[in-house]
Coordinates of C-alpha atoms in Angstrom, one line a residue:
Chain A
M1 CA -10.8 27.4 20.6
T2 CA -7.8 26.5 18.5
A3 CA -5.8 23.5 19.9
L4 CA -3.1 23.4 17.2
A5 CA -2.1 25.9 14.6
T6 CA 0.7 26.6 12.2
R7 CA 1.3 30.0 10.7
D8 CA 3.5 30.5 7.6
L9 CA 5.2 27.2 8.3
S10 CA 8.1 26.7 5.8
V11 CA 10.7 24.0 5.6
V12 CA 13.7 24.3 3.3
F13 CA 16.1 21.4 2.7
G14 CA 19.6 22.1 1.5
R15 CA 21.0 25.6 1.0
G16 CA 22.1 28.0 -1.8
A17 CA 21.5 26.7 -5.3
E18 CA 20.5 23.3 -3.9
A19 CA 17.8 24.6 -1.6
M20 CA 14.5 22.8 -2.0
R21 CA 11.4 24.3 -0.5
A22 CA 9.5 21.3 0.9
V23 CA 6.9 23.3 2.7
S24 CA 5.9 26.9 1.8
S25 CA 3.8 29.1 4.2
V26 CA 1.5 26.5 5.5
S27 CA -1.1 27.9 7.9
I28 CA -3.7 25.6 9.4
E29 CA -5.9 25.9 12.5
V30 CA -7.3 22.8 14.2
P31 CA -10.1 23.5 16.7
R32 CA -10.1 21.5 20.0
G33 CA -11.7 18.1 19.5
A34 CA -11.6 18.4 15.7
A35 CA -9.9 16.1 13.2
F36 CA -8.0 17.8 10.4
G37 CA -6.5 16.0 7.4
L38 CA -3.6 16.8 5.2
I39 CA -3.8 15.0 1.9
G40 CA -1.3 15.0 -1.0
E41 CA 0.9 12.8 -3.1
S42 CA 4.4 11.7 -2.3
G43 CA 6.7 14.7 -2.1
S44 CA 3.8 17.1 -1.5
G45 CA 5.2 18.1 1.9
K46 CA 2.4 16.6 4.0
S47 CA 4.6 14.5 6.2
T48 CA 7.2 17.3 6.4
V49 CA 4.5 19.5 8.0
L50 CA 3.8 16.8 10.6
R51 CA 7.5 16.3 11.4
A52 CA 7.9 20.1 11.9
V53 CA 4.8 20.2 14.2
S54 CA 6.0 17.3 16.2
G55 CA 9.5 18.8 16.6
L56 CA 11.2 15.9 14.8
N57 CA 12.5 18.5 12.4
L58 CA 13.2 21.8 14.1
S59 CA 14.6 23.6 11.1
Y60 CA 11.4 25.3 10.1
T61 CA 10.4 28.9 9.9
G62 CA 7.1 30.3 10.9
S63 CA 5.2 29.2 14.0
V64 CA 3.6 26.2 15.6
T65 CA 1.3 26.9 18.4
I66 CA -0.5 24.7 20.9
D67 CA -3.5 26.4 22.6
G68 CA -2.1 29.7 21.3
A69 CA 1.3 29.3 22.8
E70 CA 4.4 28.9 20.6
A71 CA 5.9 25.4 20.8
E72 CA 9.4 25.5 22.3
R73 CA 12.4 24.4 20.4
P74 CA 13.5 21.8 21.1
R75 CA 10.2 20.4 22.3
G76 CA 10.2 19.7 26.0
L77 CA 8.4 17.1 28.1
A78 CA 5.4 19.4 28.5
F79 CA 4.8 19.4 24.8
F80 CA 4.9 15.6 24.5
R81 CA 2.6 15.3 27.4
R82 CA 0.0 17.0 25.3
V83 CA 1.0 16.0 21.7
Q84 CA 1.8 12.5 20.6
M85 CA 2.4 10.9 17.3
V86 CA 1.4 7.6 15.6
F87 CA 3.8 6.5 12.9
Q88 CA 3.0 4.9 9.6
D89 CA 4.9 1.6 9.9
P90 CA 4.1 -0.3 13.1
Y91 CA 6.9 -2.8 12.1
G92 CA 9.5 0.0 12.4
S93 CA 8.1 2.1 15.3
L94 CA 8.2 -0.6 18.0
H95 CA 11.5 -1.8 19.5
P96 CA 11.8 -5.4 18.3
R97 CA 13.5 -6.6 21.6
K98 CA 11.2 -4.8 24.0
L99 CA 8.0 -6.3 25.4
V100 CA 4.8 -4.5 24.7
R101 CA 4.9 -3.8 28.4
D102 CA 8.2 -2.0 28.2
A103 CA 7.1 0.0 25.2
L104 CA 4.0 1.2 27.0
L105 CA 5.8 2.0 30.3
E106 CA 8.7 3.9 28.8
P107 CA 6.8 7.2 28.2
L108 CA 5.6 7.0 31.8
R109 CA 9.1 6.6 33.1
I110 CA 10.3 9.5 31.0
H111 CA 7.5 11.7 32.3
R112 CA 7.9 10.3 35.9
I113 CA 4.2 9.4 36.0
P114 CA 3.3 6.8 38.7
D115 CA 0.6 4.0 38.5
G116 CA 2.2 2.4 35.5
E117 CA 0.4 -1.0 35.9
Q118 CA -3.0 0.7 36.2
R119 CA -2.5 3.0 33.3
M120 CA -1.2 0.1 31.1
A121 CA -4.2 -2.0 31.8
E122 CA -6.5 0.9 30.9
V123 CA -4.8 1.7 27.6
L124 CA -4.7 -1.9 26.5
D125 CA -8.5 -2.0 27.2
A126 CA -9.0 1.2 25.4
V127 CA -7.4 -0.2 22.2
D128 CA -9.2 -3.5 22.5
L129 CA -6.1 -5.6 23.2
P130 CA -6.1 -8.4 25.8
R131 CA -4.1 -7.4 28.9
E132 CA -1.9 -10.5 28.4
F133 CA -0.5 -8.8 25.3
A134 CA 1.7 -6.8 27.7
Y135 CA 4.0 -9.8 27.8
R136 CA 4.4 -10.2 24.0
F137 CA 7.1 -9.1 21.7
P138 CA 6.2 -7.1 18.6
H139 CA 7.0 -10.0 16.3
Q140 CA 4.3 -12.0 18.1
L141 CA 1.7 -9.5 17.0
S142 CA 0.0 -8.8 13.7
G143 CA 0.3 -5.5 11.9
G144 CA -3.1 -4.3 13.2
Q145 CA -2.2 -5.3 16.8
R146 CA 1.1 -3.5 16.6
Q147 CA -0.6 -0.3 15.4
R148 CA -2.9 -0.7 18.4
V149 CA 0.1 -0.9 20.7
A150 CA 1.6 2.2 19.1
I151 CA -1.7 4.0 19.7
A152 CA -1.8 2.7 23.3
R153 CA 1.7 4.0 23.8
C154 CA 0.5 7.5 22.8
L155 CA -2.7 7.3 24.9
I156 CA -0.9 6.2 28.1
L157 CA 0.2 9.9 28.6
E158 CA -3.3 11.1 28.1
P159 CA -2.4 13.6 25.4
E160 CA -4.9 16.1 23.9
I161 CA -3.5 16.0 20.4
L162 CA -2.5 13.1 18.2
L163 CA -0.4 13.5 15.1
L164 CA -1.3 10.6 12.8
D165 CA 1.1 9.9 9.9
E166 CA -0.6 7.5 7.5
P167 CA -1.7 5.3 10.5
T168 CA -3.3 2.6 8.4
S169 CA -1.5 2.6 5.1
A170 CA 0.7 -0.4 6.0
L171 CA -2.4 -2.4 7.0
D172 CA -4.8 -4.6 5.0
V173 CA -8.2 -3.1 4.4
S174 CA -10.0 -5.5 6.8
V175 CA -7.5 -4.6 9.5
Q176 CA -7.6 -0.9 8.6
A177 CA -11.3 -0.8 9.2
G178 CA -10.8 -1.9 12.8
V179 CA -8.0 0.7 13.5
L180 CA -10.1 3.5 11.9
N181 CA -13.0 2.6 14.1
L182 CA -10.7 2.7 17.1
L183 CA -9.4 6.1 16.2
K184 CA -12.9 7.4 15.6
R185 CA -14.1 6.0 18.9
L186 CA -11.2 7.4 20.9
Q187 CA -11.7 10.8 19.4
E188 CA -15.3 10.9 20.4
E189 CA -14.7 9.4 23.9
R190 CA -11.7 11.5 24.9
G191 CA -12.3 14.6 22.8
L192 CA -8.9 14.2 21.1
T193 CA -7.7 16.6 18.5
Y194 CA -6.2 14.9 15.4
L195 CA -3.9 16.1 12.7
M196 CA -3.8 13.3 10.2
V197 CA -1.7 12.9 7.1
S198 CA -2.7 10.4 4.4
H199 CA -2.6 9.8 0.7
D200 CA -5.9 8.0 0.9
L201 CA -8.9 10.3 0.3
A202 CA -11.4 7.8 1.6
V203 CA -9.5 7.3 4.9
V204 CA -9.0 11.0 5.4
T205 CA -12.6 11.9 4.8
H206 CA -13.8 9.1 7.1
I207 CA -11.8 10.4 10.1
C208 CA -11.5 14.2 9.4
S209 CA -14.1 16.9 9.2
D210 CA -11.8 19.3 7.2
V211 CA -9.1 18.4 4.7
A212 CA -6.3 20.5 3.2
V213 CA -5.0 19.4 -0.2
M214 CA -1.2 19.9 -0.6
T215 CA 1.0 19.9 -3.6
N216 CA 4.5 21.2 -4.1
G217 CA 4.7 22.1 -0.4
E218 CA 1.7 24.4 -0.5
I219 CA -1.9 24.0 0.6
V220 CA -3.9 24.7 -2.5
E221 CA -7.3 24.2 -1.0
T222 CA -8.9 23.5 2.4
L223 CA -12.4 22.1 2.2
P224 CA -14.9 20.3 4.5
A225 CA -15.1 16.5 4.1
D226 CA -18.6 16.8 2.7
D227 CA -17.3 18.9 -0.2
I228 CA -14.8 16.1 -1.0
R229 CA -17.5 13.6 -1.0
N230 CA -19.5 15.7 -3.4
G231 CA -16.4 16.4 -5.5
A232 CA -16.8 20.1 -4.9
A233 CA -13.2 21.3 -5.2
R234 CA -12.4 24.6 -6.9
H235 CA -8.6 24.4 -7.3
S236 CA -7.6 22.5 -10.5
Y237 CA -5.1 20.2 -8.7
A238 CA -7.5 19.4 -5.9
R239 CA -10.1 18.5 -8.6
E240 CA -7.6 16.3 -10.4
L241 CA -6.8 14.5 -7.2
L242 CA -10.5 13.9 -6.4
T243 CA -11.1 12.6 -9.9
S244 CA -8.2 10.2 -9.9
A245 CA -9.0 8.9 -6.5
R246 CA -12.6 8.2 -7.7
S247 CA -11.5 6.6 -10.9
V248 CA -9.1 4.1 -9.3
G249 CA -10.8 3.9 -6.0
A250 CA -14.5 3.8 -5.2
L251 CA -16.7 1.2 -6.8
Chain B
M1 CA -10.9 -17.4 -26.5
S2 CA -8.0 -19.7 -26.5
E3 CA -6.7 -20.8 -23.2
L4 CA -3.2 -19.7 -22.2
L5 CA -2.8 -21.0 -18.7
R6 CA -4.5 -23.8 -16.8
I7 CA -3.9 -24.4 -13.1
D8 CA -5.5 -27.3 -11.4
A9 CA -5.1 -28.2 -7.7
L10 CA -1.9 -26.3 -7.2
D11 CA -0.4 -26.9 -3.7
V12 CA 2.6 -25.1 -2.2
A13 CA 3.9 -25.8 1.3
Y14 CA 6.9 -24.7 3.2
A15 CA 9.0 -27.1 5.3
S16 CA 9.2 -25.9 8.9
R17 CA 10.1 -27.4 12.3
K18 CA 6.4 -28.3 12.8
G19 CA 6.2 -30.1 9.5
L20 CA 4.8 -28.7 6.3
S21 CA 2.9 -25.4 6.5
P22 CA 0.7 -24.9 3.6
A23 CA 0.9 -21.7 1.6
L24 CA -1.4 -22.6 -1.3
R25 CA -4.1 -25.2 -1.1
G26 CA -5.8 -26.5 -4.2
V27 CA -5.6 -23.4 -6.3
S28 CA -7.3 -23.9 -9.7
F29 CA -8.1 -21.4 -12.4
A30 CA -7.7 -20.9 -16.1
L31 CA -6.8 -17.8 -18.1
G32 CA -7.1 -16.8 -21.7
A33 CA -6.3 -13.5 -23.4
E34 CA -7.9 -11.5 -20.6
K35 CA -7.1 -9.6 -17.4
V36 CA -7.6 -11.6 -14.2
G37 CA -7.1 -10.0 -10.9
I38 CA -6.0 -12.0 -7.8
V39 CA -7.0 -10.2 -4.6
G40 CA -6.4 -11.1 -1.1
E41 CA -4.7 -9.9 2.1
S42 CA -1.1 -10.3 3.0
G43 CA -0.3 -13.9 3.5
S44 CA -3.3 -15.1 1.4
G45 CA -1.0 -16.7 -1.2
K46 CA -1.6 -14.3 -4.1
S47 CA 2.1 -13.6 -4.7
T48 CA 3.0 -17.2 -4.1
T49 CA 0.6 -18.1 -6.9
G50 CA 2.3 -15.7 -9.3
R51 CA 5.7 -17.0 -8.4
A52 CA 4.7 -20.7 -8.6
I53 CA 3.6 -20.2 -12.2
L54 CA 7.1 -19.0 -13.0
R55 CA 8.6 -21.6 -10.7
L56 CA 10.4 -18.9 -8.8
L57 CA 9.6 -20.2 -5.3
P58 CA 12.3 -20.5 -2.7
R59 CA 14.0 -23.9 -2.3
A60 CA 12.2 -24.7 0.9
A61 CA 8.9 -24.7 -0.9
K62 CA 7.3 -27.9 -2.0
M63 CA 5.1 -27.5 -5.0
T64 CA 2.7 -30.0 -6.5
A65 CA -0.1 -29.6 -9.1
K66 CA -2.4 -31.8 -11.0
T67 CA -2.1 -29.5 -13.9
L68 CA 0.1 -26.4 -14.5
T69 CA 0.2 -25.8 -18.2
F70 CA 1.0 -22.8 -20.2
Q71 CA 0.4 -23.0 -24.0
E72 CA 0.9 -26.8 -24.0
V73 CA 4.0 -26.6 -21.8
D74 CA 3.8 -28.5 -18.6
L75 CA 5.4 -25.9 -16.2
A76 CA 5.4 -28.3 -13.3
A77 CA 7.5 -30.8 -15.2
A78 CA 9.7 -28.5 -17.2
S79 CA 13.4 -28.5 -16.6
E80 CA 15.2 -25.5 -15.2
R81 CA 16.7 -25.0 -18.7
E82 CA 13.2 -24.9 -20.3
M83 CA 11.9 -22.6 -17.6
R84 CA 14.7 -20.1 -18.4
R85 CA 13.5 -20.0 -22.0
I86 CA 10.0 -19.3 -20.8
R87 CA 10.7 -16.7 -18.1
G88 CA 11.0 -13.2 -19.6
A89 CA 10.3 -14.4 -23.2
R90 CA 6.8 -15.9 -22.9
I91 CA 5.8 -15.2 -19.3
S92 CA 7.1 -12.1 -17.7
M93 CA 6.6 -10.5 -14.3
I94 CA 6.2 -6.8 -13.3
L95 CA 7.1 -6.1 -9.7
Q96 CA 5.8 -3.6 -7.2
D97 CA 8.5 -1.0 -6.7
P98 CA 10.6 0.3 -9.5
K99 CA 13.1 1.7 -6.9
Y100 CA 14.1 -1.8 -6.0
A101 CA 13.3 -3.8 -9.1
L102 CA 15.5 -1.9 -11.5
N103 CA 19.2 -2.2 -11.6
P104 CA 20.6 1.1 -10.3
L105 CA 23.8 0.7 -12.3
K106 CA 22.3 0.2 -15.7
T107 CA 20.7 2.9 -17.9
V108 CA 17.0 2.6 -18.7
G109 CA 17.8 1.6 -22.3
A110 CA 20.2 -1.1 -21.3
Q111 CA 17.7 -2.7 -18.9
I112 CA 14.9 -2.6 -21.4
T113 CA 16.9 -4.5 -24.0
E114 CA 18.6 -6.9 -21.5
S115 CA 15.9 -9.6 -21.7
W116 CA 15.7 -9.2 -25.5
K117 CA 19.4 -9.7 -25.8
I118 CA 19.3 -12.8 -23.6
H119 CA 16.7 -14.4 -25.8
H120 CA 18.1 -13.0 -29.1
P121 CA 21.8 -12.8 -28.6
A122 CA 22.7 -11.8 -32.3
T123 CA 20.9 -8.5 -32.3
S124 CA 22.9 -5.4 -33.4
R125 CA 23.3 -2.4 -31.1
A126 CA 21.4 -0.2 -33.4
E127 CA 18.5 -2.5 -33.5
L128 CA 18.5 -2.8 -29.7
R129 CA 18.4 0.9 -29.4
D130 CA 15.5 1.2 -31.8
R131 CA 13.6 -1.5 -29.9
A132 CA 14.2 0.3 -26.6
L133 CA 13.1 3.7 -28.1
D134 CA 10.1 2.1 -29.7
M135 CA 9.1 0.5 -26.5
L136 CA 9.6 3.6 -24.4
E137 CA 7.3 5.4 -26.8
K138 CA 4.7 2.6 -26.5
V139 CA 4.7 3.1 -22.7
K140 CA 4.1 6.8 -23.4
I141 CA 7.3 8.3 -22.2
R142 CA 7.4 11.7 -23.8
N143 CA 11.1 12.1 -24.6
P144 CA 12.3 8.5 -25.3
S145 CA 15.9 9.3 -26.5
R146 CA 16.6 11.3 -23.3
V147 CA 15.1 8.7 -21.0
H148 CA 16.9 5.9 -22.8
D149 CA 20.2 7.2 -21.3
L150 CA 19.0 8.0 -17.8
F151 CA 19.7 5.9 -14.7
P152 CA 16.8 4.6 -12.6
H153 CA 17.4 7.1 -9.8
E154 CA 17.0 9.9 -12.3
V155 CA 13.4 9.0 -13.2
S156 CA 10.2 9.4 -11.1
G157 CA 8.3 6.4 -9.6
G158 CA 5.6 6.5 -12.4
M159 CA 8.2 6.7 -15.1
G160 CA 10.2 3.9 -13.4
Q161 CA 7.1 1.7 -13.5
R162 CA 6.6 2.5 -17.2
V163 CA 10.3 1.5 -17.8
M164 CA 9.6 -1.8 -16.0
I165 CA 6.5 -2.4 -18.1
A166 CA 8.6 -1.6 -21.2
M167 CA 11.3 -4.0 -20.1
M168 CA 8.8 -6.8 -19.6
M169 CA 7.0 -6.2 -22.9
V170 CA 10.0 -6.1 -25.2
P171 CA 10.2 -9.9 -25.7
E172 CA 6.5 -9.9 -26.4
P173 CA 5.3 -12.3 -23.7
R174 CA 1.9 -14.0 -24.0
L175 CA 1.4 -13.9 -20.2
I176 CA 2.2 -11.0 -17.9
I177 CA 2.1 -11.4 -14.1
A178 CA 2.0 -8.0 -12.5
D179 CA 2.5 -8.2 -8.7
E180 CA 1.1 -5.0 -7.1
P181 CA 2.4 -2.9 -10.1
T182 CA 0.9 0.4 -9.0
S183 CA 0.9 0.2 -5.1
A184 CA 4.1 2.3 -4.9
L185 CA 2.6 5.0 -7.2
D186 CA 0.5 8.1 -6.4
V187 CA -3.2 8.0 -7.4
T188 CA -2.8 10.6 -10.2
V189 CA -0.1 8.5 -11.9
R190 CA -1.7 5.1 -11.1
R191 CA -4.5 5.5 -13.6
S192 CA -2.3 6.4 -16.6
V193 CA 0.2 3.6 -15.9
L194 CA -2.7 1.1 -15.7
D195 CA -4.2 2.4 -18.9
T196 CA -0.8 1.9 -20.7
L197 CA -0.5 -1.6 -19.3
A198 CA -4.1 -2.5 -20.4
E199 CA -3.5 -1.1 -23.9
L200 CA -0.4 -3.1 -24.4
V201 CA -1.9 -6.3 -23.1
E202 CA -5.0 -5.9 -25.3
E203 CA -3.1 -4.9 -28.4
R204 CA -0.9 -8.1 -28.2
G205 CA -3.7 -10.4 -27.2
A206 CA -1.8 -11.4 -24.1
G207 CA -3.1 -12.6 -20.8
L208 CA -2.6 -10.6 -17.6
I209 CA -2.6 -11.8 -14.0
F210 CA -2.9 -8.7 -11.8
I211 CA -2.0 -9.3 -8.2
S212 CA -3.3 -6.7 -5.8
H213 CA -4.7 -6.1 -2.3
D214 CA -6.9 -3.3 -3.7
L215 CA -10.3 -4.7 -4.5
P216 CA -11.9 -1.6 -6.1
L217 CA -8.8 -1.0 -8.3
V218 CA -8.9 -4.6 -9.5
A219 CA -12.7 -4.4 -10.1
R220 CA -12.1 -1.4 -12.4
F221 CA -9.2 -2.7 -14.2
C222 CA -9.7 -6.5 -14.7
D223 CA -12.2 -8.7 -16.5
R224 CA -12.4 -11.3 -13.8
I225 CA -11.5 -11.4 -10.1
V226 CA -10.1 -14.3 -8.1
V227 CA -10.4 -13.8 -4.3
M228 CA -7.9 -15.7 -2.2
Y229 CA -8.1 -16.4 1.5
A230 CA -5.6 -18.4 3.5
G231 CA -4.0 -20.0 0.5
R232 CA -7.2 -20.9 -1.2
I233 CA -9.4 -19.4 -3.9
V234 CA -12.8 -18.7 -2.1
E235 CA -14.5 -16.8 -5.0
E236 CA -14.1 -16.3 -8.7
I237 CA -16.4 -13.7 -10.3
A238 CA -16.7 -11.4 -13.2
A239 CA -15.4 -7.9 -12.2
S240 CA -18.7 -6.3 -13.2
D241 CA -20.6 -8.6 -10.8
L242 CA -18.4 -7.9 -7.8
K243 CA -21.2 -6.1 -6.0
D244 CA -23.1 -9.4 -6.0
A245 CA -20.2 -11.4 -4.6
C246 CA -21.4 -14.5 -2.6
H247 CA -18.6 -15.4 -0.3
P248 CA -18.9 -13.8 3.1
Y249 CA -15.1 -12.9 2.9
T250 CA -15.5 -11.0 -0.3
Q251 CA -18.6 -9.3 1.0
G252 CA -16.7 -8.5 4.2
L253 CA -13.7 -7.0 2.3
L254 CA -16.1 -4.8 0.3
A255 CA -17.9 -3.6 3.4
S256 CA -14.7 -2.8 5.3
L257 CA -13.7 -0.1 2.8
P258 CA -14.3 3.5 4.0
P259 CA -16.7 4.9 1.4
L260 CA -15.8 8.1 -0.5
D261 CA -19.3 9.2 -1.2
R262 CA -21.0 9.1 2.3
Q263 CA -20.2 9.3 5.9
L264 CA -20.3 6.1 7.9
E265 CA -20.2 6.1 11.7
R266 CA -18.5 2.8 12.0
L267 CA -16.9 0.6 9.3
S268 CA -17.7 -3.1 9.4
V269 CA -14.8 -5.3 10.4
P270 CA -14.9 -8.7 8.7
V271 CA -15.1 -11.5 11.3
R272 CA -13.1 -14.5 10.1
D273 CA -14.9 -17.8 10.1
P274 CA -12.8 -20.9 10.5
A275 CA -15.2 -22.6 8.0
W276 CA -13.7 -20.5 5.2
L277 CA -10.6 -22.6 5.4
T278 CA -12.5 -25.6 3.9
G279 CA -16.0 -24.1 3.1
P280 CA -17.6 -23.7 -0.3
V281 CA -15.9 -21.9 -3.2
Y282 CA -18.1 -19.6 -5.3
R283 CA -17.7 -19.4 -9.0
N284 CA -19.7 -16.9 -10.9
G285 CA -22.3 -16.6 -8.2
A286 CA -22.8 -20.3 -7.5
A287 CA -21.2 -22.6 -5.0
A288 CA -18.9 -25.1 -6.7

């Protein structure tokens, strides 16, 4: 069963002679409970895909479907109940003057969901943060703790799909390990579906079972994580990306 | 190998309401014509070390050192005037993000020759242009005369970083401090920019301090690695021996990386031990 799909998704910025095709005919299918990765370099269009799927940018053509049904434009409450997004920079995605508690309860207020206290305690437990952290401000938290709050804020609505935009690239490796473990555990425990964007091949293959390589707004190759580990890419750009990641990355 | 830089017991502390809060505690290492990587997490003091060498710390910082010498010059005691003659000419610094580190209102050519002009004010325009073009060619920019007249926003990130390298190499410094020089670059560009930097450093017999949070990258690129934790050096090791690192922190950092060649269920998360704040320092595989 496909949880999330795009068909011929295209995004064009500017018009006329200035028009720039940021995403061209991207079609992906993410089965329920699977983790799918989009990898590419800056400007490849990977984040633009995520922003179109999430509805942050609605000027796309083609279709975005959730469980086979076309996502409405603009996205409504029902969509966000099922699809939530974790952003790259936890320093920018939490309101600096709101307590963790207010950040976590806000989605519940918007969706008119009762039992706030109970749910808040549950999600703080789920992301391994002490419950007292509800009374902290973002500046009293480390980068990793902030990203856990951002994840908890998504989980509090009990969504089925998480859109992950470089969720660990602003974190130190030792902190990254903890957040990646958390994402993996949550996926297994709750059967979440992930669409993850990253430029880090090792991170993507750690979380995702299938990975699409993007360049110039197009997917040039989609391959299982195992093939990435074995370096078994066929497309020339995908091969180049694997080789460079190896030559500067793995020991 | 002749020694370029010697640091012994370098301390830096910032004055705060609660008294002095230490940023560097007894940092000691020496460097010759080689590539030394300083690795650590945010807040470990790696950038502070780089800036302390150039005496570019904020006013609130209190710096003391038993020894801080660069080619017989006592950097700790040098006057601001002497430091100005050293900065850029003999020790230069490459910064992380060309988008912010380059002057947006000056052409590439003008920026490259700026530091040369400061240290050699009598140079003719034609010679300046030749030097800039020559340098652009050395950092492997394909069409130097075109790029010479471009503004920073007209060049890509990789090219911007090459421009910054060119800019720092023009006065032929003996020591280059590169602070996360490739973190803002894509992987496919990173390698070739690093190769260019390595080539220039080796060709000139200069020393390089390469500051990075990326342990595998440093291990590939540098000769020696200095690992910092909470303002202290906890391990110093040859890059080729990194796999046999002794300090639990270095081992923890290595183990926390997601591997590219196999699937792991769970990554190991380093558990920080308060003993690391004062515990043993490992140099080349032995506690020192």
